[in-house]
mmCIF file of N, CA and C in Angstrom:
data_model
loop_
_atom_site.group_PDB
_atom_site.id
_atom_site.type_symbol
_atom_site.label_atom_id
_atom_site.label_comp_id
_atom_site.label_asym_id
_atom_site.label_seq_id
_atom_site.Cartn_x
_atom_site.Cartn_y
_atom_site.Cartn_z
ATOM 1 N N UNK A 1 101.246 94.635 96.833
ATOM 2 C CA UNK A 1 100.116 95.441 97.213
ATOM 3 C C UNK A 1 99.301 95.716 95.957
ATOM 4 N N UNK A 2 97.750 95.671 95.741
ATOM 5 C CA UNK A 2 96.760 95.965 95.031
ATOM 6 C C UNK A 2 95.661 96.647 95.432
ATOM 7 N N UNK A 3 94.960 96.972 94.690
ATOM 8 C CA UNK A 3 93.852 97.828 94.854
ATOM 9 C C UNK A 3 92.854 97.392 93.665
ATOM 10 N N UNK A 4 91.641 97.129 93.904
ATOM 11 C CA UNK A 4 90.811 96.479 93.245
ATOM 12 C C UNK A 4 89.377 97.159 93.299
ATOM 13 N N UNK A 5 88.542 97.771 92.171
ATOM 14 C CA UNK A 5 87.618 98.682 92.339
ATOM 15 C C UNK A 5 86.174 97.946 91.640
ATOM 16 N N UNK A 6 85.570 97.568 92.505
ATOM 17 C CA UNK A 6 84.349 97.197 92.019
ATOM 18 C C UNK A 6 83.051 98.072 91.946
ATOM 19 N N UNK A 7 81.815 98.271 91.568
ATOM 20 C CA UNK A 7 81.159 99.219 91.311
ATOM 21 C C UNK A 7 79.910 98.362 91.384
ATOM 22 N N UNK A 8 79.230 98.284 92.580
ATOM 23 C CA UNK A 8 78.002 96.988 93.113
ATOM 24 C C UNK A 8 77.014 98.085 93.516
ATOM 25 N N UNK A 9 75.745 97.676 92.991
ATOM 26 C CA UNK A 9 74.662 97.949 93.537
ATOM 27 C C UNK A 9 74.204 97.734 94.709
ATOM 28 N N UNK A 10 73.406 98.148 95.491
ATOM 29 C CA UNK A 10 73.406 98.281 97.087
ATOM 30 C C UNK A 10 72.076 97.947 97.222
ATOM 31 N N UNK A 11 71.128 98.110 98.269
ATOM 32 C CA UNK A 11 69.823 97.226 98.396
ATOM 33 C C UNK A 11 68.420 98.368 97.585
ATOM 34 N N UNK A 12 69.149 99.787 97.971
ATOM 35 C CA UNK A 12 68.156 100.503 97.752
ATOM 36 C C UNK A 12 68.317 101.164 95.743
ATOM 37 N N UNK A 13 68.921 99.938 94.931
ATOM 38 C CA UNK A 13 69.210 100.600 93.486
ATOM 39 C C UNK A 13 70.286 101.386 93.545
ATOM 40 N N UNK A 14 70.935 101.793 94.491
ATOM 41 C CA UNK A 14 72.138 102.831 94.337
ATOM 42 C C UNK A 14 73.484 102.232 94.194
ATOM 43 N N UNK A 15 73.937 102.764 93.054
ATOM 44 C CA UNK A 15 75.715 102.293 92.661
ATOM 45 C C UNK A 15 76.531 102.686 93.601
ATOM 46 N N UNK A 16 77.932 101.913 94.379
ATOM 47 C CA UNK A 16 78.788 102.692 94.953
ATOM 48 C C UNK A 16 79.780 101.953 94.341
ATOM 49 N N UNK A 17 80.818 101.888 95.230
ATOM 50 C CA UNK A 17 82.108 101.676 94.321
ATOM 51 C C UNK A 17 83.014 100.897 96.002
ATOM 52 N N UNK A 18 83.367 99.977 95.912
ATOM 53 C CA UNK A 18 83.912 98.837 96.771
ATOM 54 C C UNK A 18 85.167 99.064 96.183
ATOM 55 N N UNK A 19 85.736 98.662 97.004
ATOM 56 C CA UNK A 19 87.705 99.075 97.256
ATOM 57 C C UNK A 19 88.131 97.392 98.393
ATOM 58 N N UNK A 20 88.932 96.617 97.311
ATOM 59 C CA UNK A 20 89.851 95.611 97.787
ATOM 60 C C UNK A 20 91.201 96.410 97.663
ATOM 61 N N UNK A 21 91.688 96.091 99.526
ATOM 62 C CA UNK A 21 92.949 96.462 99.322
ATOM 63 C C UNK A 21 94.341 95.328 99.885
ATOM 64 N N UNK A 22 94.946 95.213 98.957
ATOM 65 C CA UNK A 22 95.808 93.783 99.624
ATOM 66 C C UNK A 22 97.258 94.227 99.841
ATOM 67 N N UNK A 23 97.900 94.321 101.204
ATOM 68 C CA UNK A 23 99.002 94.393 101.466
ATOM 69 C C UNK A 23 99.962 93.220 101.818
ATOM 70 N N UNK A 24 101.458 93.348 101.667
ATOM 71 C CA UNK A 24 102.362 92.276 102.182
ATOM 72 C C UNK A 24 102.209 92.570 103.072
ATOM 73 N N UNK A 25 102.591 93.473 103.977
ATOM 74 C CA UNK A 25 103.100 93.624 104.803
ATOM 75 C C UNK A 25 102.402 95.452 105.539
ATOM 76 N N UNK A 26 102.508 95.628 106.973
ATOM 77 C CA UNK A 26 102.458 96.912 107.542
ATOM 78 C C UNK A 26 102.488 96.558 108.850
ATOM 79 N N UNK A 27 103.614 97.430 109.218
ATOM 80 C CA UNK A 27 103.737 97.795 110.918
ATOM 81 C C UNK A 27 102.383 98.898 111.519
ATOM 82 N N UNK A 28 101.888 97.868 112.143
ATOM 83 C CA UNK A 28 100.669 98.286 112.880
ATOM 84 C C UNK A 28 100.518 99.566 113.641
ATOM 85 N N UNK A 29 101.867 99.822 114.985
ATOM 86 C CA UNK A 29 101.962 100.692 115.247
ATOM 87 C C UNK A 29 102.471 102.340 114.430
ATOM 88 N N UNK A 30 103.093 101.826 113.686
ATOM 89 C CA UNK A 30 103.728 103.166 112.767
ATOM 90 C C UNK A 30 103.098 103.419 111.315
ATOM 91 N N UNK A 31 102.599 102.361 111.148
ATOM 92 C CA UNK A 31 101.989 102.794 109.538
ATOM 93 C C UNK A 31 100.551 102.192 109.402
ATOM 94 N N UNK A 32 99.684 101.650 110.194
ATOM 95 C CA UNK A 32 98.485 101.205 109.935
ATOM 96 C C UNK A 32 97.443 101.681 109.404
ATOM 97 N N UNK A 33 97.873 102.705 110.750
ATOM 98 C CA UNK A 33 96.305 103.345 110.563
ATOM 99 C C UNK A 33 96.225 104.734 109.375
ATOM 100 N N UNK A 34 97.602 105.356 108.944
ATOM 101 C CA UNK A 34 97.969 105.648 108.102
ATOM 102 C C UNK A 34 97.349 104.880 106.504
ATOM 103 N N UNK A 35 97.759 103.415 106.522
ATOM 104 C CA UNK A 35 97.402 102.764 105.191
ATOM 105 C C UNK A 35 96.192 102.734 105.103
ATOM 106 N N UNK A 36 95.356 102.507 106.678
ATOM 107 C CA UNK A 36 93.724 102.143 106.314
ATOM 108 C C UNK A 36 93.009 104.128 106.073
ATOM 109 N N UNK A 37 93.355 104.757 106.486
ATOM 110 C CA UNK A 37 92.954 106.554 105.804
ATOM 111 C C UNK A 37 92.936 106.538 104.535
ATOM 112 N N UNK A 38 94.387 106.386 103.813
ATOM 113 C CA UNK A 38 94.946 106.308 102.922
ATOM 114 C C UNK A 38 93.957 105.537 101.805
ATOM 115 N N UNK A 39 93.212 104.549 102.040
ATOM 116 C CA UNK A 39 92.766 103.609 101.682
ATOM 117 C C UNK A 39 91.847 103.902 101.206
ATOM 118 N N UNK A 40 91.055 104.432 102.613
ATOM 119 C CA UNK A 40 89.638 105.409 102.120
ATOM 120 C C UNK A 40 89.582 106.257 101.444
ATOM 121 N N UNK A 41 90.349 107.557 102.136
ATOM 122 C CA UNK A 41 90.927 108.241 100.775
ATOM 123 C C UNK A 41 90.819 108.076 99.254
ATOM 124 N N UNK A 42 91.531 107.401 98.684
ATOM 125 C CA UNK A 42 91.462 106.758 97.349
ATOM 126 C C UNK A 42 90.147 106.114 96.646
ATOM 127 N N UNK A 43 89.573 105.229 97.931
ATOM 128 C CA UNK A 43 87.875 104.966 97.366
ATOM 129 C C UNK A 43 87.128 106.250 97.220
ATOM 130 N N UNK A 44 87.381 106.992 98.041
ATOM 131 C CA UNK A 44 86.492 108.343 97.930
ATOM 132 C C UNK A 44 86.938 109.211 96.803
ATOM 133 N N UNK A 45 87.967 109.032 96.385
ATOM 134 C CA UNK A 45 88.119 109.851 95.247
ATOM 135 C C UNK A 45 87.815 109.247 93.624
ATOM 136 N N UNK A 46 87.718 107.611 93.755
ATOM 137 C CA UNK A 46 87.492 106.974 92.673
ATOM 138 C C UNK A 46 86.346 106.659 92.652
ATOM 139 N N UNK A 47 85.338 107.150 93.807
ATOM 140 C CA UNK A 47 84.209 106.764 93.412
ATOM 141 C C UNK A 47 83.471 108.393 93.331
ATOM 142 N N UNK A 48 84.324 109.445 93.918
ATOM 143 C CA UNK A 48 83.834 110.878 93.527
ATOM 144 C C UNK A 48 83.997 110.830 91.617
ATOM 145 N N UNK A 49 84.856 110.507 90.929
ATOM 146 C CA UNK A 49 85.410 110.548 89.953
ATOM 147 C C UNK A 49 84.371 109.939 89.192
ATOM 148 N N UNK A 50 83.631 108.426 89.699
ATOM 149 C CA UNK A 50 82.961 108.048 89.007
ATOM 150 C C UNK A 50 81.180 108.656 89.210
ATOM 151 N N UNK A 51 81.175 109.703 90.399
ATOM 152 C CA UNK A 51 79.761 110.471 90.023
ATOM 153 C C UNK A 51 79.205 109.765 91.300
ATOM 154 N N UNK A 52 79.817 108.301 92.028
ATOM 155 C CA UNK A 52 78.919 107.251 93.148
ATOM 156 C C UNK A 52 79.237 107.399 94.394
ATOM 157 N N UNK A 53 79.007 107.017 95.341
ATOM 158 C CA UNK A 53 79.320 106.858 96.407
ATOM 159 C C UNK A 53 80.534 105.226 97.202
ATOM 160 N N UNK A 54 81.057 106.158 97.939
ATOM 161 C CA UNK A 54 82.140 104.828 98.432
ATOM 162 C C UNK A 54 81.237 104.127 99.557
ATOM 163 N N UNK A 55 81.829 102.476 99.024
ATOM 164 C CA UNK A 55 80.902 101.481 99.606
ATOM 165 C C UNK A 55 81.844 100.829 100.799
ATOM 166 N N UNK A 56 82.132 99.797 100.549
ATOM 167 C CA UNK A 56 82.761 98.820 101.205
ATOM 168 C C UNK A 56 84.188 98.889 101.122
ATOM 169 N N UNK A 57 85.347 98.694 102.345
ATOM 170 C CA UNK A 57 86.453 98.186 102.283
ATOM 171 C C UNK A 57 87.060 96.802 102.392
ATOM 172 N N UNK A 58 87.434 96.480 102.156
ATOM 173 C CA UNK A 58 88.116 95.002 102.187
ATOM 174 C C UNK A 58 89.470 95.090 102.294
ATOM 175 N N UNK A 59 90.236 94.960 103.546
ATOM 176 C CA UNK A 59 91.487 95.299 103.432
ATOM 177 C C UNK A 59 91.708 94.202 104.037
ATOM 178 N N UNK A 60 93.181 93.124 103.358
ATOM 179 C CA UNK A 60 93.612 92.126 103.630
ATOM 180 C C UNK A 60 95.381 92.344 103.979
ATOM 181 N N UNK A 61 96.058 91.643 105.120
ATOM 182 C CA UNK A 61 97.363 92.295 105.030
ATOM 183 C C UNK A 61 98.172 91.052 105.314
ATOM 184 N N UNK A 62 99.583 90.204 104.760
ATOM 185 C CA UNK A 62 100.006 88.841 104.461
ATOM 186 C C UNK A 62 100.399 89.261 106.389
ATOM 187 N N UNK A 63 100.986 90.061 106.403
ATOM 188 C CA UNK A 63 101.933 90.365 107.843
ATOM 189 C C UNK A 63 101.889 91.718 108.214
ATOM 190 N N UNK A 64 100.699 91.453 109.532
ATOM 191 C CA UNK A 64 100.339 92.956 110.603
ATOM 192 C C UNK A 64 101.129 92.418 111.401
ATOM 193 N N UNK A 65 102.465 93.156 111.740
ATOM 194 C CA UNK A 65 103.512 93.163 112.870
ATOM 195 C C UNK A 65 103.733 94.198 113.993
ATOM 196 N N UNK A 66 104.307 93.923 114.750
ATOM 197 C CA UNK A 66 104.617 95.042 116.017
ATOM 198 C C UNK A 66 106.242 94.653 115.952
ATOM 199 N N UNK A 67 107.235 95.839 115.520
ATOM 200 C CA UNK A 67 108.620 95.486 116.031
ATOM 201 C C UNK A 67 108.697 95.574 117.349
ATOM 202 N N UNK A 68 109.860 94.848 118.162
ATOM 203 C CA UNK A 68 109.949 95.052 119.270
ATOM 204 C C UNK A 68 110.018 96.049 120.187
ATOM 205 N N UNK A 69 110.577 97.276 119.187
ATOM 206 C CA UNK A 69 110.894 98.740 120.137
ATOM 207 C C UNK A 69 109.834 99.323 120.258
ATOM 208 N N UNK A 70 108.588 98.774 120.222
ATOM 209 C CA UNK A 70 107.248 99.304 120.082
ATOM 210 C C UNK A 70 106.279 98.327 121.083
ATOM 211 N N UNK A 71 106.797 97.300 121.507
ATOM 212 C CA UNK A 71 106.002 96.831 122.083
ATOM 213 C C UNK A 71 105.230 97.047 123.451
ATOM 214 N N UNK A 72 105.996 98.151 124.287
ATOM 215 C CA UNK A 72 105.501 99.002 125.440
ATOM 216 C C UNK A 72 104.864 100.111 124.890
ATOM 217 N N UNK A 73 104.887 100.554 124.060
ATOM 218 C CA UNK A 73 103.881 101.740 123.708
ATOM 219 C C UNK A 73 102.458 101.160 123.436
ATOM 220 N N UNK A 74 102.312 99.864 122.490
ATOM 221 C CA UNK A 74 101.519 99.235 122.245
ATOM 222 C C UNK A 74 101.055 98.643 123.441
ATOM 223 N N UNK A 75 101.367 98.160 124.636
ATOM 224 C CA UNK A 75 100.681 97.583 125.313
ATOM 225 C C UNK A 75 100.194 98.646 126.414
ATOM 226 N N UNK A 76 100.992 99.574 126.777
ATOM 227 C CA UNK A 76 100.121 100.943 127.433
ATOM 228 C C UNK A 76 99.198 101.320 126.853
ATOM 229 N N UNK A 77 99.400 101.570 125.353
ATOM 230 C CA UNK A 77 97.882 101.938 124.106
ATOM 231 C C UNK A 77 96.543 100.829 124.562
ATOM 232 N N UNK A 78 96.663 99.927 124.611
ATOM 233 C CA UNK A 78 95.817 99.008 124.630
ATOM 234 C C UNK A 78 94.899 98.635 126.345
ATOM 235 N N UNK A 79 96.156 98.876 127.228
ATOM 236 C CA UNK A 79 95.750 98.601 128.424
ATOM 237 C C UNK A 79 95.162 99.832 129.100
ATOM 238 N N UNK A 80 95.655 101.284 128.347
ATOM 239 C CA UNK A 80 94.881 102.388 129.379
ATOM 240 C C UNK A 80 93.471 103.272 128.645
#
């Protein structure tokens, strides 16, 4: 896992601050949406830190999984 902070100009002259985030691995149902908060989180504080505004995410993950004991919660989530 990495985190990668770029600091790009935007259309209107304004600096923000872009956040690459690269995971092995995260269970979708139990920790996803957790990592992608988390994520933001951290841009917002590294780009509060740097005075700019948070831009862009880029979050890449090797393996988004569903274990099996999850797979009826997930498909009620999705279907209702």
């Amino acid at each position: 896992m990495y985190y990668g902070f770029l600091v790009r100009e935007v259309v209107n002259g304004e600096e923000v601050v872009n956040m690459t985030y690269h995971q092995r691995s995260s269970d979708f149902v139990t920790h996803f949406g957790n990592d992608v908060w988390l994520a933001i989180s951290l841009m917002k504080f590294v780009a509060d830190k740097l005075g700019l505004k948070p831009g862009y995410l880029y979050h890449s993950i090797d393996s988004l999984h569903v274990y099996k004991k999850d797979w009826d919660s997930l498909k009620n989530g999705l279907l209702s």
